[in-house]
Tab-separated table of C-alpha atoms and ligand atoms in Angstrom:
chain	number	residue	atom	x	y	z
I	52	UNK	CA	-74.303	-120.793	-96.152
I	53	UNK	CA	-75.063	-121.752	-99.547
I	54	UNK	CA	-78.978	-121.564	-100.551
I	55	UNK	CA	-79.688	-125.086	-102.391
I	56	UNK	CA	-82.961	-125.882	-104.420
I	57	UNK	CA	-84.515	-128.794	-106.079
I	58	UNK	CA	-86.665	-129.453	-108.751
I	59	UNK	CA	-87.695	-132.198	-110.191
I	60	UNK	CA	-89.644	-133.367	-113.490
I	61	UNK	CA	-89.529	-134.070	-117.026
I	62	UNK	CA	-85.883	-131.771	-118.143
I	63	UNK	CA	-85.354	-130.466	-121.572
I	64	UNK	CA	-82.267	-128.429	-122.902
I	65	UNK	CA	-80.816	-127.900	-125.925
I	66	UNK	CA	-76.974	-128.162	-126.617
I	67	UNK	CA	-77.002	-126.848	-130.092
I	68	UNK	CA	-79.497	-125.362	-132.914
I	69	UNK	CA	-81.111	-128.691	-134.497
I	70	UNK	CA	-80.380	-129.728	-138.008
I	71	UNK	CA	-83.928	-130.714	-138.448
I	72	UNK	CA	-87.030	-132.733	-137.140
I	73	UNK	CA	-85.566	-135.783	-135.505
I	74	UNK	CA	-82.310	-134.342	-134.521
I	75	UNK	CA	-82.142	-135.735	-130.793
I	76	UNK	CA	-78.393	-135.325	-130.703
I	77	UNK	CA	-79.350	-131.240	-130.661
I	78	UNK	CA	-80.893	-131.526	-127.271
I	79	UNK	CA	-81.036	-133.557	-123.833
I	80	UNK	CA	-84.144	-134.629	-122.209
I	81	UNK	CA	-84.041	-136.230	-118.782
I	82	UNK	CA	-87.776	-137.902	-118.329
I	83	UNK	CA	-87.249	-138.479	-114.186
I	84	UNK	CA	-84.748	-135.295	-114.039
I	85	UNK	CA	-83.691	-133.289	-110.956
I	86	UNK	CA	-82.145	-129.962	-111.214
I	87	UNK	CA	-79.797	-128.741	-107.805
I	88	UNK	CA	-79.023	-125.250	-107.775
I	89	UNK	CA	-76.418	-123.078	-105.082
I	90	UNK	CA	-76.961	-119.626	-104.969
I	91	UNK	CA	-79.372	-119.480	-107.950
I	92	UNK	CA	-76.479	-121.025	-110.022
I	93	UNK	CA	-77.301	-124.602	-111.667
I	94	UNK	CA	-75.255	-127.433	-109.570
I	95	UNK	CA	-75.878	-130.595	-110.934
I	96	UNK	CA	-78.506	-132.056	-113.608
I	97	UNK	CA	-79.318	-135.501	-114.361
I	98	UNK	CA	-81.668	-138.752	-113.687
I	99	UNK	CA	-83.382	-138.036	-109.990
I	100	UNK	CA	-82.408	-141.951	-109.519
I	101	UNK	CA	-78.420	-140.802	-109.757
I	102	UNK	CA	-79.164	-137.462	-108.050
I	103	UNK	CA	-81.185	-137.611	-105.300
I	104	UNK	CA	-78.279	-138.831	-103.232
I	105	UNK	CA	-76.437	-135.727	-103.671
I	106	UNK	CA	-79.558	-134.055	-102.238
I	107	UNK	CA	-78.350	-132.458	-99.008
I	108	UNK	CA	-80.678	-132.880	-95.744
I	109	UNK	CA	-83.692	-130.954	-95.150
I	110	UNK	CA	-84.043	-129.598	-99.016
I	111	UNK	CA	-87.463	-130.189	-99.831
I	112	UNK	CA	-88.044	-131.035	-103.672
I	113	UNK	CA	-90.265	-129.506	-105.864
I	114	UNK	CA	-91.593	-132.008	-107.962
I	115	UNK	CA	-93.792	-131.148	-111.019
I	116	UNK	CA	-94.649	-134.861	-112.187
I	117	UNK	CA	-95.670	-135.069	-115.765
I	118	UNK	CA	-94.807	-131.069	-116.313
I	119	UNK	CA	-91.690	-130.656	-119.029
I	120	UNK	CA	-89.422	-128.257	-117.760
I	121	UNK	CA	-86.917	-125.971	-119.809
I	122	UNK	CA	-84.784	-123.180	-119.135
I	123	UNK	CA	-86.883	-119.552	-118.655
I	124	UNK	CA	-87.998	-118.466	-122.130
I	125	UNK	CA	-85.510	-115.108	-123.432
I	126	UNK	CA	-87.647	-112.581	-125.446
I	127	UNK	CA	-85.243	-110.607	-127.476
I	128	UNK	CA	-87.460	-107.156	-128.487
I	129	UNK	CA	-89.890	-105.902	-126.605
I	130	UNK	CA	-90.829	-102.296	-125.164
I	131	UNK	CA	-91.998	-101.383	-121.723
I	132	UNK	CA	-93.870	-98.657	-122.197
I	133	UNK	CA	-96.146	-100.694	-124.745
I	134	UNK	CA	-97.886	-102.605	-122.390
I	135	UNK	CA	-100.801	-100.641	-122.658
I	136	UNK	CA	-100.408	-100.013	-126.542
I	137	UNK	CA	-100.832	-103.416	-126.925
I	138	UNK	CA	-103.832	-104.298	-129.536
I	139	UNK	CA	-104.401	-100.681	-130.578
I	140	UNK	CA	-106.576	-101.152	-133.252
I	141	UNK	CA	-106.243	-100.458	-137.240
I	142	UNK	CA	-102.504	-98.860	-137.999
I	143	UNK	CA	-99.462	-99.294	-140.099
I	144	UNK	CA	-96.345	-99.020	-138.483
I	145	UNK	CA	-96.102	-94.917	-138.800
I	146	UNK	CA	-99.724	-93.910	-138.463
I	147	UNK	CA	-99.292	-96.565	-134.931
I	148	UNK	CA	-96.453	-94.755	-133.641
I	149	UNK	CA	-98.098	-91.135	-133.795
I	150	UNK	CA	-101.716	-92.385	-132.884
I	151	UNK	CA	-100.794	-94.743	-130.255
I	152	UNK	CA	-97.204	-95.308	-129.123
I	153	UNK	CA	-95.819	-91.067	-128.552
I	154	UNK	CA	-98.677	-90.181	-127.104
I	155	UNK	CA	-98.396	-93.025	-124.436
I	156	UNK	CA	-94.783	-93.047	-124.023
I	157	UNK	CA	-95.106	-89.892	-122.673
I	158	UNK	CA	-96.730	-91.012	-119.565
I	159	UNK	CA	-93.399	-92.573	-118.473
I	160	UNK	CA	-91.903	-88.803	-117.759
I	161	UNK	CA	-94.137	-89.727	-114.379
I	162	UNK	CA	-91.562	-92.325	-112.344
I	163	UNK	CA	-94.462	-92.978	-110.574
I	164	UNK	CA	-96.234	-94.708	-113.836
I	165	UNK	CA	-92.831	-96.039	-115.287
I	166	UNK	CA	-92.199	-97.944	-111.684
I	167	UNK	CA	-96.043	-99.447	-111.715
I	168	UNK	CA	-95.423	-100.541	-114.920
I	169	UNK	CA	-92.295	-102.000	-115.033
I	170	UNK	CA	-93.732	-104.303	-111.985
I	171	UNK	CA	-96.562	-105.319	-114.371
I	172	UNK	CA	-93.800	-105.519	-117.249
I	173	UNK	CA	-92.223	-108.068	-115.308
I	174	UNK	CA	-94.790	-109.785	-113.304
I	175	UNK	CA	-96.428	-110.860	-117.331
I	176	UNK	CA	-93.101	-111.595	-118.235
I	177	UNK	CA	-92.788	-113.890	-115.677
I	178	UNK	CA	-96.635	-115.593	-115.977
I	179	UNK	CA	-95.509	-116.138	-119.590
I	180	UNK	CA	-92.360	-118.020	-118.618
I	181	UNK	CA	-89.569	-115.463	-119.876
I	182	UNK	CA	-87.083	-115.249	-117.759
I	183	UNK	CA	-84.700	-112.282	-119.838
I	184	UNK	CA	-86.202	-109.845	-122.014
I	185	UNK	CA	-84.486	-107.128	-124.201
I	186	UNK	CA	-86.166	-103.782	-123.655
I	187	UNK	CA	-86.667	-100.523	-124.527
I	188	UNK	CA	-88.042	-98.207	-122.450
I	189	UNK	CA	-89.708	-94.404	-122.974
I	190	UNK	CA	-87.091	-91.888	-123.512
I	191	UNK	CA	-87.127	-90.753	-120.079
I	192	UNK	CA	-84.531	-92.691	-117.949
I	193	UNK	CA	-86.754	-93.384	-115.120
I	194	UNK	CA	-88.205	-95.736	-116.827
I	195	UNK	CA	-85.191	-98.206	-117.713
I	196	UNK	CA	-84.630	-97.287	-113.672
I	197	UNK	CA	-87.581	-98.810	-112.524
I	198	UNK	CA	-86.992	-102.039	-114.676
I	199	UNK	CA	-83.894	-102.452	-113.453
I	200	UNK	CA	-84.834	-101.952	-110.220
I	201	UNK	CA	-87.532	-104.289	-109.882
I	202	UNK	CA	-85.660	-106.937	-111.978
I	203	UNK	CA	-82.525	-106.789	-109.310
I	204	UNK	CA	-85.484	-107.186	-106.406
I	205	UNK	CA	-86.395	-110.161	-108.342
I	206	UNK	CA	-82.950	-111.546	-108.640
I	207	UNK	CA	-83.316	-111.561	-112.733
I	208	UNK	CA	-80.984	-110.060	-115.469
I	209	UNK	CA	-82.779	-108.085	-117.587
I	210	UNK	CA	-81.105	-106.037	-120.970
I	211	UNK	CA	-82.636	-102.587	-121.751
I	212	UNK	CA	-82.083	-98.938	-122.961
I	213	UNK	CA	-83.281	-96.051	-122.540
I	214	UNK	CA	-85.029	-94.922	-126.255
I	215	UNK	CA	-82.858	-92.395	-127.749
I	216	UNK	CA	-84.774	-89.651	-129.912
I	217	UNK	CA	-84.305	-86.459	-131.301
I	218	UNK	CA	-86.542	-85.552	-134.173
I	219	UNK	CA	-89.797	-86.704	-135.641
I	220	UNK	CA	-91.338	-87.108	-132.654
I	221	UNK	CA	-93.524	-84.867	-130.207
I	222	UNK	CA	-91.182	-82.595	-128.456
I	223	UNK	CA	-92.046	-84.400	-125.161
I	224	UNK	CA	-90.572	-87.292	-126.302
I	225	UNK	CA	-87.470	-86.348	-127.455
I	226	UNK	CA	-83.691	-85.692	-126.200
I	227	UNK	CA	-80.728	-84.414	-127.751
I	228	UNK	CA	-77.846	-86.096	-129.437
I	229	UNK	CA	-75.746	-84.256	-126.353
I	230	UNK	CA	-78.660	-85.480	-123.565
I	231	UNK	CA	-79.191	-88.555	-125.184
I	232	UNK	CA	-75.772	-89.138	-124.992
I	233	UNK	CA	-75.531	-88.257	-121.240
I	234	UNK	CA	-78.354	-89.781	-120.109
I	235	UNK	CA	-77.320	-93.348	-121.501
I	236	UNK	CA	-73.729	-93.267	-120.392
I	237	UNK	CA	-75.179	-92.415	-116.836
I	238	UNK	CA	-77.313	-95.408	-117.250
I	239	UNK	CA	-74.369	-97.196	-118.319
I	240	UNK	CA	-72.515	-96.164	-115.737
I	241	UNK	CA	-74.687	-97.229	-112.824
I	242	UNK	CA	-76.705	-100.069	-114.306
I	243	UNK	CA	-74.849	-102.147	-117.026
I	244	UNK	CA	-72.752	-105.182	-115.269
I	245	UNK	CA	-74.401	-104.178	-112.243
I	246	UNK	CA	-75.428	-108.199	-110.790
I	247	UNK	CA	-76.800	-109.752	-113.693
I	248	UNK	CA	-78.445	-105.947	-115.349
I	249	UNK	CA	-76.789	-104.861	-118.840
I	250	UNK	CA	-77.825	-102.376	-120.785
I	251	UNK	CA	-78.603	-101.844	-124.815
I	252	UNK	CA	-77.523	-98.407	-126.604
I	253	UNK	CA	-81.307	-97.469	-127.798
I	254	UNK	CA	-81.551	-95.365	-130.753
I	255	UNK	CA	-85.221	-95.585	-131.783
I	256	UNK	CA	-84.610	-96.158	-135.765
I	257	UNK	CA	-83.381	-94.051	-138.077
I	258	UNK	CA	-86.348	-91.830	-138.691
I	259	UNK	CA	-86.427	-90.444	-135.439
I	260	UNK	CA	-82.804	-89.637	-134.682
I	261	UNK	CA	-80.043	-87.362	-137.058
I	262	UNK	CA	-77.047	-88.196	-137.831
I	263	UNK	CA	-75.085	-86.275	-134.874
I	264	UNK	CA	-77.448	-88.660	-132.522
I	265	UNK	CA	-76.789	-91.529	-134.787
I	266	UNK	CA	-72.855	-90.850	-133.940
I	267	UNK	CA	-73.048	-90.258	-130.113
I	268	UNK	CA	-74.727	-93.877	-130.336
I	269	UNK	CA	-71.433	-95.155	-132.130
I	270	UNK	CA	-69.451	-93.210	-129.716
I	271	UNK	CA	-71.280	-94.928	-126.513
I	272	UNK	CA	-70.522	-98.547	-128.661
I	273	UNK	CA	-66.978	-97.721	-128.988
I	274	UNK	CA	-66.489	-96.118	-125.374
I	275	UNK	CA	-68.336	-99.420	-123.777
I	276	UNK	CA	-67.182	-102.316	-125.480
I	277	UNK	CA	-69.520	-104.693	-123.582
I	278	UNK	CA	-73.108	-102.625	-124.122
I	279	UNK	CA	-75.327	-103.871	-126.793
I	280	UNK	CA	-77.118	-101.963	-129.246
I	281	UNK	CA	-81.105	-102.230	-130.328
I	282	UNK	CA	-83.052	-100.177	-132.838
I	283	UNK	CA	-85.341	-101.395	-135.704
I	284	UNK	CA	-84.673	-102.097	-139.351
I	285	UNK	CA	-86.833	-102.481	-142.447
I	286	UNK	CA	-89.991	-102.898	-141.154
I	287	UNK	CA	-92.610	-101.400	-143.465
I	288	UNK	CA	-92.309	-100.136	-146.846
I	289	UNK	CA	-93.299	-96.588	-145.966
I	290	UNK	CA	-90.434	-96.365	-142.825
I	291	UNK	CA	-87.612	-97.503	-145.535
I	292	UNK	CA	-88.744	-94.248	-148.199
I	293	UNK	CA	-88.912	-92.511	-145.595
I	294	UNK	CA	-85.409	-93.305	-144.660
I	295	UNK	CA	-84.028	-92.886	-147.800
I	296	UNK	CA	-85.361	-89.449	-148.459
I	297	UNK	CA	-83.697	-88.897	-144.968
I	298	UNK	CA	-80.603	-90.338	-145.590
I	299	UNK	CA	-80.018	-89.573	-149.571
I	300	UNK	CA	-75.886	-90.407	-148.660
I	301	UNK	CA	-76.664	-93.834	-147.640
I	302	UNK	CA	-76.367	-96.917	-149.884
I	303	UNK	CA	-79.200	-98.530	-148.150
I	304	UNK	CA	-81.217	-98.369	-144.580
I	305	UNK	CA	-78.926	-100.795	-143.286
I	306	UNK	CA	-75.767	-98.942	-144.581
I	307	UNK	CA	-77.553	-95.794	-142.296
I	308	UNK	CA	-76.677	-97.599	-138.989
I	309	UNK	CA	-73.346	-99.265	-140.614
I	310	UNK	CA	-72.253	-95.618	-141.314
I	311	UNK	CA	-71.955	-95.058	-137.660
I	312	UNK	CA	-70.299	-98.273	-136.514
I	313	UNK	CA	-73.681	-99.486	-134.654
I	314	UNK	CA	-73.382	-103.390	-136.995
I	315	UNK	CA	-71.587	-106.003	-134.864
I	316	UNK	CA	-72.450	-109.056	-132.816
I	317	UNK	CA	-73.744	-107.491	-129.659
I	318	UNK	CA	-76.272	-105.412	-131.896
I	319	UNK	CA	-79.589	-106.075	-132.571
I	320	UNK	CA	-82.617	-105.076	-135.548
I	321	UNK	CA	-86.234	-105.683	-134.969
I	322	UNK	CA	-87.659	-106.494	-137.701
I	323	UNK	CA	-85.518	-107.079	-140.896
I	324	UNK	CA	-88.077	-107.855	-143.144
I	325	UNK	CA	-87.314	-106.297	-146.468
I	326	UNK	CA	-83.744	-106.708	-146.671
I	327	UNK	CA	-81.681	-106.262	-149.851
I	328	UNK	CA	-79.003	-109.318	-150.647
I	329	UNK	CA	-76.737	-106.411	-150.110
I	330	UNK	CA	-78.082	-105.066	-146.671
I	331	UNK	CA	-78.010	-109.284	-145.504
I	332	UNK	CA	-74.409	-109.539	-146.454
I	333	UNK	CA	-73.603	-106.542	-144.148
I	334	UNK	CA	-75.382	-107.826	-141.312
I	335	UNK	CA	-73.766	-111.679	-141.784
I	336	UNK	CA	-70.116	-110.237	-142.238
I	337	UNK	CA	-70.497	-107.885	-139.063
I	338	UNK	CA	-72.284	-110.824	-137.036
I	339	UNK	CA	-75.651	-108.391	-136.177
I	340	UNK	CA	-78.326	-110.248	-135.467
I	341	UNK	CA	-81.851	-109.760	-136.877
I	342	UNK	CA	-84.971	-110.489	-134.551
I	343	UNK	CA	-87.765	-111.935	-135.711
I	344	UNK	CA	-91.115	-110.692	-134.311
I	345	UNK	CA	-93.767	-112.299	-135.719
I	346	UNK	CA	-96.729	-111.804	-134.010
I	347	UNK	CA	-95.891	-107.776	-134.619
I	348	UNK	CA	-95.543	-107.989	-138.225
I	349	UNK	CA	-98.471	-109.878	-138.596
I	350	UNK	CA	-100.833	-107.753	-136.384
I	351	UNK	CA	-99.314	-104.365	-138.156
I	352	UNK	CA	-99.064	-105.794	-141.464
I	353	UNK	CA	-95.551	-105.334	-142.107
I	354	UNK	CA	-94.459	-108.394	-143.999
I	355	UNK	CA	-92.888	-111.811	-143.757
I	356	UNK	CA	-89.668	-112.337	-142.391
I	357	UNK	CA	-87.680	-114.339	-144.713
I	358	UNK	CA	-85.726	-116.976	-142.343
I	359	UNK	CA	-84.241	-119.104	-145.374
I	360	UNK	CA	-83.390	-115.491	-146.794
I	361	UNK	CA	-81.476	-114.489	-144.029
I	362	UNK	CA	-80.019	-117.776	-143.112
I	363	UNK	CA	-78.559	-118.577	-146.575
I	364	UNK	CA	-75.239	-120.829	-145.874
I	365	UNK	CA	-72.602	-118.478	-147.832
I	366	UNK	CA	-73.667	-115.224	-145.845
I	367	UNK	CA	-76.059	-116.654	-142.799
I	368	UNK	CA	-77.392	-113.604	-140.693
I	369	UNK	CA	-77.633	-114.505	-136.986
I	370	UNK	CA	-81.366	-114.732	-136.106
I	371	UNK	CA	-83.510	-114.083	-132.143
I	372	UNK	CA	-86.911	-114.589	-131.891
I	373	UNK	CA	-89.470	-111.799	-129.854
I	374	UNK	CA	-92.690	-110.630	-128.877
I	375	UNK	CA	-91.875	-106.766	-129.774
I	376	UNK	CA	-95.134	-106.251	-127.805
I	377	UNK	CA	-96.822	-103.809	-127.867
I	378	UNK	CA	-96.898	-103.828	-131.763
I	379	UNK	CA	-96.949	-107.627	-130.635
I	380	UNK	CA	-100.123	-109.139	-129.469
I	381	UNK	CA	-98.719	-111.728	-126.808
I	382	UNK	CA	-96.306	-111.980	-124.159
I	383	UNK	CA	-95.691	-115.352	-124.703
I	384	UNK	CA	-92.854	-116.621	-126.661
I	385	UNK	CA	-95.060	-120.182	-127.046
I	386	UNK	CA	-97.639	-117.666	-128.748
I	387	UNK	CA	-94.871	-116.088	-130.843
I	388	UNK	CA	-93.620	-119.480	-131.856
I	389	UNK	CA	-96.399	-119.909	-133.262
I	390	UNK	CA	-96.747	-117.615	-135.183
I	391	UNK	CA	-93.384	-117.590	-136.264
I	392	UNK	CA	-94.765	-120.974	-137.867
I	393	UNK	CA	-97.374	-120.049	-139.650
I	394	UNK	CA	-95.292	-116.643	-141.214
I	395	UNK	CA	-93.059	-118.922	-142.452
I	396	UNK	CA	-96.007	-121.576	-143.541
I	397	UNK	CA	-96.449	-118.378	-145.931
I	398	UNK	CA	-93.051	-118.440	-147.593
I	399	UNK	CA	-93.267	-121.948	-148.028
I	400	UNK	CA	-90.273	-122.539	-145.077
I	401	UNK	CA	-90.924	-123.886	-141.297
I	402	UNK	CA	-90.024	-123.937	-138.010
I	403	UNK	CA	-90.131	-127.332	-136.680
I	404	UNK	CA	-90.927	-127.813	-132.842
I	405	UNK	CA	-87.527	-128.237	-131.894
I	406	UNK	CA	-86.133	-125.446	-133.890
I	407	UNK	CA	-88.739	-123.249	-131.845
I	408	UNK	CA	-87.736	-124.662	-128.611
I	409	UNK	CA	-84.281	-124.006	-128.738
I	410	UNK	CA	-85.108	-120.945	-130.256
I	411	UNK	CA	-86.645	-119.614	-127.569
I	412	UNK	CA	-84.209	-120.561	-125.037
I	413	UNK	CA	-80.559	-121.468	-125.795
I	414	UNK	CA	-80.972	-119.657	-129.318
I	415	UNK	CA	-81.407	-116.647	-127.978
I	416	UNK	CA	-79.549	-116.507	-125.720
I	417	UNK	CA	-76.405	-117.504	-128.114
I	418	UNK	CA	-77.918	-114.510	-130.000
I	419	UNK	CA	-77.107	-112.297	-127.140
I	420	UNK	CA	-73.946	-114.377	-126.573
I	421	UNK	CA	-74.643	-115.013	-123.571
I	422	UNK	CA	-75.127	-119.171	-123.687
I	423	UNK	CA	-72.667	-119.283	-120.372
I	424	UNK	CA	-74.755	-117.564	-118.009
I	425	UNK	CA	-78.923	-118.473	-119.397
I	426	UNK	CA	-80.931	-120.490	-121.987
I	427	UNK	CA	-79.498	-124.269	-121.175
I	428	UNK	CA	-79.587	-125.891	-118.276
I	429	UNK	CA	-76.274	-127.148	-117.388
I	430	UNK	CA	-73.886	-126.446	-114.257
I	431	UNK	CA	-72.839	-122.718	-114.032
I	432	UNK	CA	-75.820	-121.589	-115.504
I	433	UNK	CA	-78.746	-119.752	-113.421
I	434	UNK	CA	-81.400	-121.802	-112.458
I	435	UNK	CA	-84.203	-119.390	-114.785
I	436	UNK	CA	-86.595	-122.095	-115.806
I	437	UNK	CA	-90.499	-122.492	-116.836
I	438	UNK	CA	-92.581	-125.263	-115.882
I	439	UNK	CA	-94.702	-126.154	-118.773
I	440	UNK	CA	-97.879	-128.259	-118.470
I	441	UNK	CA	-98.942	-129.869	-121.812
I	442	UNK	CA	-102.417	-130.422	-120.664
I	443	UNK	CA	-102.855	-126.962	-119.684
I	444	UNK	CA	-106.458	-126.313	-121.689
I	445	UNK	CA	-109.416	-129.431	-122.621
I	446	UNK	CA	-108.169	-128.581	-125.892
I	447	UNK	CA	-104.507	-129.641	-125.305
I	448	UNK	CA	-105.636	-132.306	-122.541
I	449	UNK	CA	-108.069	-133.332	-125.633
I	450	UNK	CA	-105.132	-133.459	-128.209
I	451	UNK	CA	-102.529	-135.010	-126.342
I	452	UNK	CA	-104.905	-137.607	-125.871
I	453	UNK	CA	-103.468	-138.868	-129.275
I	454	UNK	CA	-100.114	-138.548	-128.180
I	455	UNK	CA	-98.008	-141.723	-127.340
I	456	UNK	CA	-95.062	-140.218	-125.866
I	457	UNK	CA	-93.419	-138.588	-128.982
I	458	UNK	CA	-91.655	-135.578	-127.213
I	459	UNK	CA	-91.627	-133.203	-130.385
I	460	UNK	CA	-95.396	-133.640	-130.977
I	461	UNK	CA	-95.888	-133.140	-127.250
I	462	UNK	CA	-93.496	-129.391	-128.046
I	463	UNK	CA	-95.732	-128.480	-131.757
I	464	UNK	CA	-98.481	-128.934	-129.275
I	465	UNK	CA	-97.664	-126.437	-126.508
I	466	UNK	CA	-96.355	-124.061	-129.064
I	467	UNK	CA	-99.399	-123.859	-131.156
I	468	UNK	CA	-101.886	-124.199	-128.428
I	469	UNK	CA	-100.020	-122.925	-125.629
I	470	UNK	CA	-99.573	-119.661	-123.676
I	471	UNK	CA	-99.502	-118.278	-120.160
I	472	UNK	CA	-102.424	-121.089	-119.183
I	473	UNK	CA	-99.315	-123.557	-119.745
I	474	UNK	CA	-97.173	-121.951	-118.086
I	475	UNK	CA	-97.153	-123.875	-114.557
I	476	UNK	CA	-94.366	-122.320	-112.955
I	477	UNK	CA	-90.869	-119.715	-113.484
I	478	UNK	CA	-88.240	-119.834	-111.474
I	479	UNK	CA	-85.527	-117.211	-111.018
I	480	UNK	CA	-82.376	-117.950	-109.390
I	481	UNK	CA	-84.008	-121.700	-108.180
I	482	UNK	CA	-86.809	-119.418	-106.552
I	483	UNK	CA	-90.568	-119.597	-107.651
I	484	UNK	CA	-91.700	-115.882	-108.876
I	485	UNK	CA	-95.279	-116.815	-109.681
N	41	GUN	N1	-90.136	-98.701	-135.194
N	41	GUN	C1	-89.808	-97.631	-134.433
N	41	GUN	N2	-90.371	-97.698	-133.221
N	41	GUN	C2	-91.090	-98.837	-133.198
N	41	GUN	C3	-91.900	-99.457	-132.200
N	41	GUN	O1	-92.085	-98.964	-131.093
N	41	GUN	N3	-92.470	-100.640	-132.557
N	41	GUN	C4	-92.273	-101.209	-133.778
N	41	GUN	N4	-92.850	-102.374	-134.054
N	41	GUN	N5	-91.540	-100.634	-134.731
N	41	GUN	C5	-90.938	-99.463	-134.443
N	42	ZN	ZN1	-90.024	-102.782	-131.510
């Protein structure tokens, strides 16, 4: 028997990125809109008036009147075992690592820990909205295990890797270029395609792997064509010396991960903040995609991500957007949108409310190339949405106020004020998970 749902309310999606402000041919917003899904698959979308015959008997609606709903939000960077590293106070990004990150990492060689965790991990995800997240977990493989798991018991597709390292790092938290090697292609093996789980090739960054561990990552690219890859790039000034003086061979830090075939469109870089015009041609000619994580540069004081940089029309580097928390402060993408704004506020650029929006949903998930299966709702999609309530504090309640039904004003709204407290529902699959 197929499983039908319905829900019904105020339906925005975006078809493509948005030129600008304005650009209502980008997106489609339904303001009386029901959603049917079969099987946790999207059915059918349009006006409830044209749908609600096709409704069939005994489906009960769930209606969120005056609530806008979107597809689930898709956080592109973000690590598991950071949730409690989050706001660790008074580091740069290598001082952080040793003082805060290792030394908690290492509690994930406990399954027990890694599998409480990863329920939080995904329990916040969900009371934030996000539907898919990108993670990396500890170096120990249990710990991608559990997330798997307990995304699978929650019907949603999650992406993640266990972290590959093998130097610069306490000995407890490191592999091998041979067991880090192993380990992932085990992972591969029994997780990546499994339902809707796929895994990400995980080598930390260049400072904490060598170069034969930096080559078992190409080999595991070119043995799996289908597995993505997720590390970090040019992040803080100190990480890039210290690459070099790692590295003297290398034209650049991006030419490091080039050098062992780990560029291409199913590869990802946190960070990519202090890129040559070299280093951004590489990533636009092999179709990598840089993630912007904003609320993490910010709160480690990395830099500025330099969108107009990166998206220049004669070389344009694919862009995501993510929390990276716990160097992030917020599990929200409508927190990170935010302050996606006002980073770019500082280099005179911005991100207009529709931009963000489709950022944070189809955008990404074109990032990950995978716009057929999440991030718009349209049939053959899964039914991974958030319910969004623009009134969710007296200060948005008190600001809308002003608003006379101008949709994007309603979106700079919920992104600048908003975060979990607007966040009025997820759904997974057509089923509620909050
Ligand atoms: N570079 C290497 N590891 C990390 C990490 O865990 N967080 C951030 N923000 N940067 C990194
Ligand atoms: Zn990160």
């Amino acid at each position: 028997m197929v499983e039908t749902t319905a829900i019904r309310g105020r339906l925005l999606s975006f078809r493509q990125a948005p030129a600008g402000p304005g650009d209502s041919a980008s997106y489609r917003y339904i303001e009386d809109g029901l959603l049917l899904a079969e099987d946790g698959r999207i059915a059918a979308v349009g006006p409830h008036a044209e749908l609600a015959g096709r409704l069939p008997a005994g489906v009960a609606v769930a209606h969120h009147p005056d609530a806008l709903i979107l597809p689930g939000f898709i956080d592109t960077h973000i690590h598991l075992p950071q949730t409690q590293v989050i706001a660790s106070y008074g580091a740069r990004l290598l001082d952080w690592l040793e003082t805060y990150t290792f030394p908690e990492e290492q509690r994930y060689a406990d399954p027990e820990h890694a599998a409480r965790n990863a329920r939080f991990f995904l329990e916040e995800l969900f009371r934030n909205g996000t539907t898919t997240a990108v993670a990396y977990g500890s170096v120990h493989p249990a710990s991608v295990e559990a997330l798997f798991a307990e995304a699978e018991r929650a019907g949603a597709g999650m992406i993640a890797g266990k972290v590959m390292m093998d130097r610069n790092a306490p000995a407890a938290l490191t592999d091998s270029a041979g067991r880090g090697y192993e380990e992932s292609k085990a992972l591969i093996r029994r997780w990546h395609g499994r339902g809707r789980q796929r895994y990400a090739v995980t080598p930390r960054f260049a400072i904490t792997s060598t170069e034969a561990q930096l080559e078992a990552a190409g080999a595991l690219l070119r043995e799996h064509g289908d597995v993505f890859l997720q590390t970090h790039l040019s992040e803080n000034a100190e990480e890039i010396a210290t690459v070099r003086r790692l590295f003297p061979a290398a034209r650049d830090y991006t030419d490091v991960y080039d050098r062992y075939g780990l560029l291409g469109p199913r590869s990802l870089f946190g960070h990519c903040i202090h890129l040559s015009e070299e280093e951004q041609r590489r990533l636009s000619e092999s179709g990598s995609v840089a993630v912007f994580c904003p609320t993490s540069n910010l709160f480690i004081g990395s830099g500025l991500f330099d969108l107009a940089s990166l998206r220049r029309p004669e070389r344009p580097v694919r862009v995501a957007l993510a929390t990276d928390v716990g160097g992030g402060t917020s599990f929200s993408m409508l927190r990170t949108a935010a302050e996606a704004y006002k980073v770019l506020q500082l280099g005179r650029q911005n991100l207009p409310a529709l931009a963000a929006f489709d950022l944070m949903t189809r955008g990404n998930a074109a990032a990950l190339g995978m716009e057929g299966e999440i991030g718009m709702m349209e049939p053959g999609r899964w039914a991974d949405l958030v319910v969004l309530d623009p009134r969710a504090t007296a200060a948005m309640e008190h600001r809308m106020e002003t608003v006379a039904g101008d949709l994007e004003e309603e979106l700079f709204i919920l992104m600048t004020l908003g975060d979990d407290r607007a966040v009025r529902q997820t759904y997974v699959r057509g089923r509620p998970v909050l």
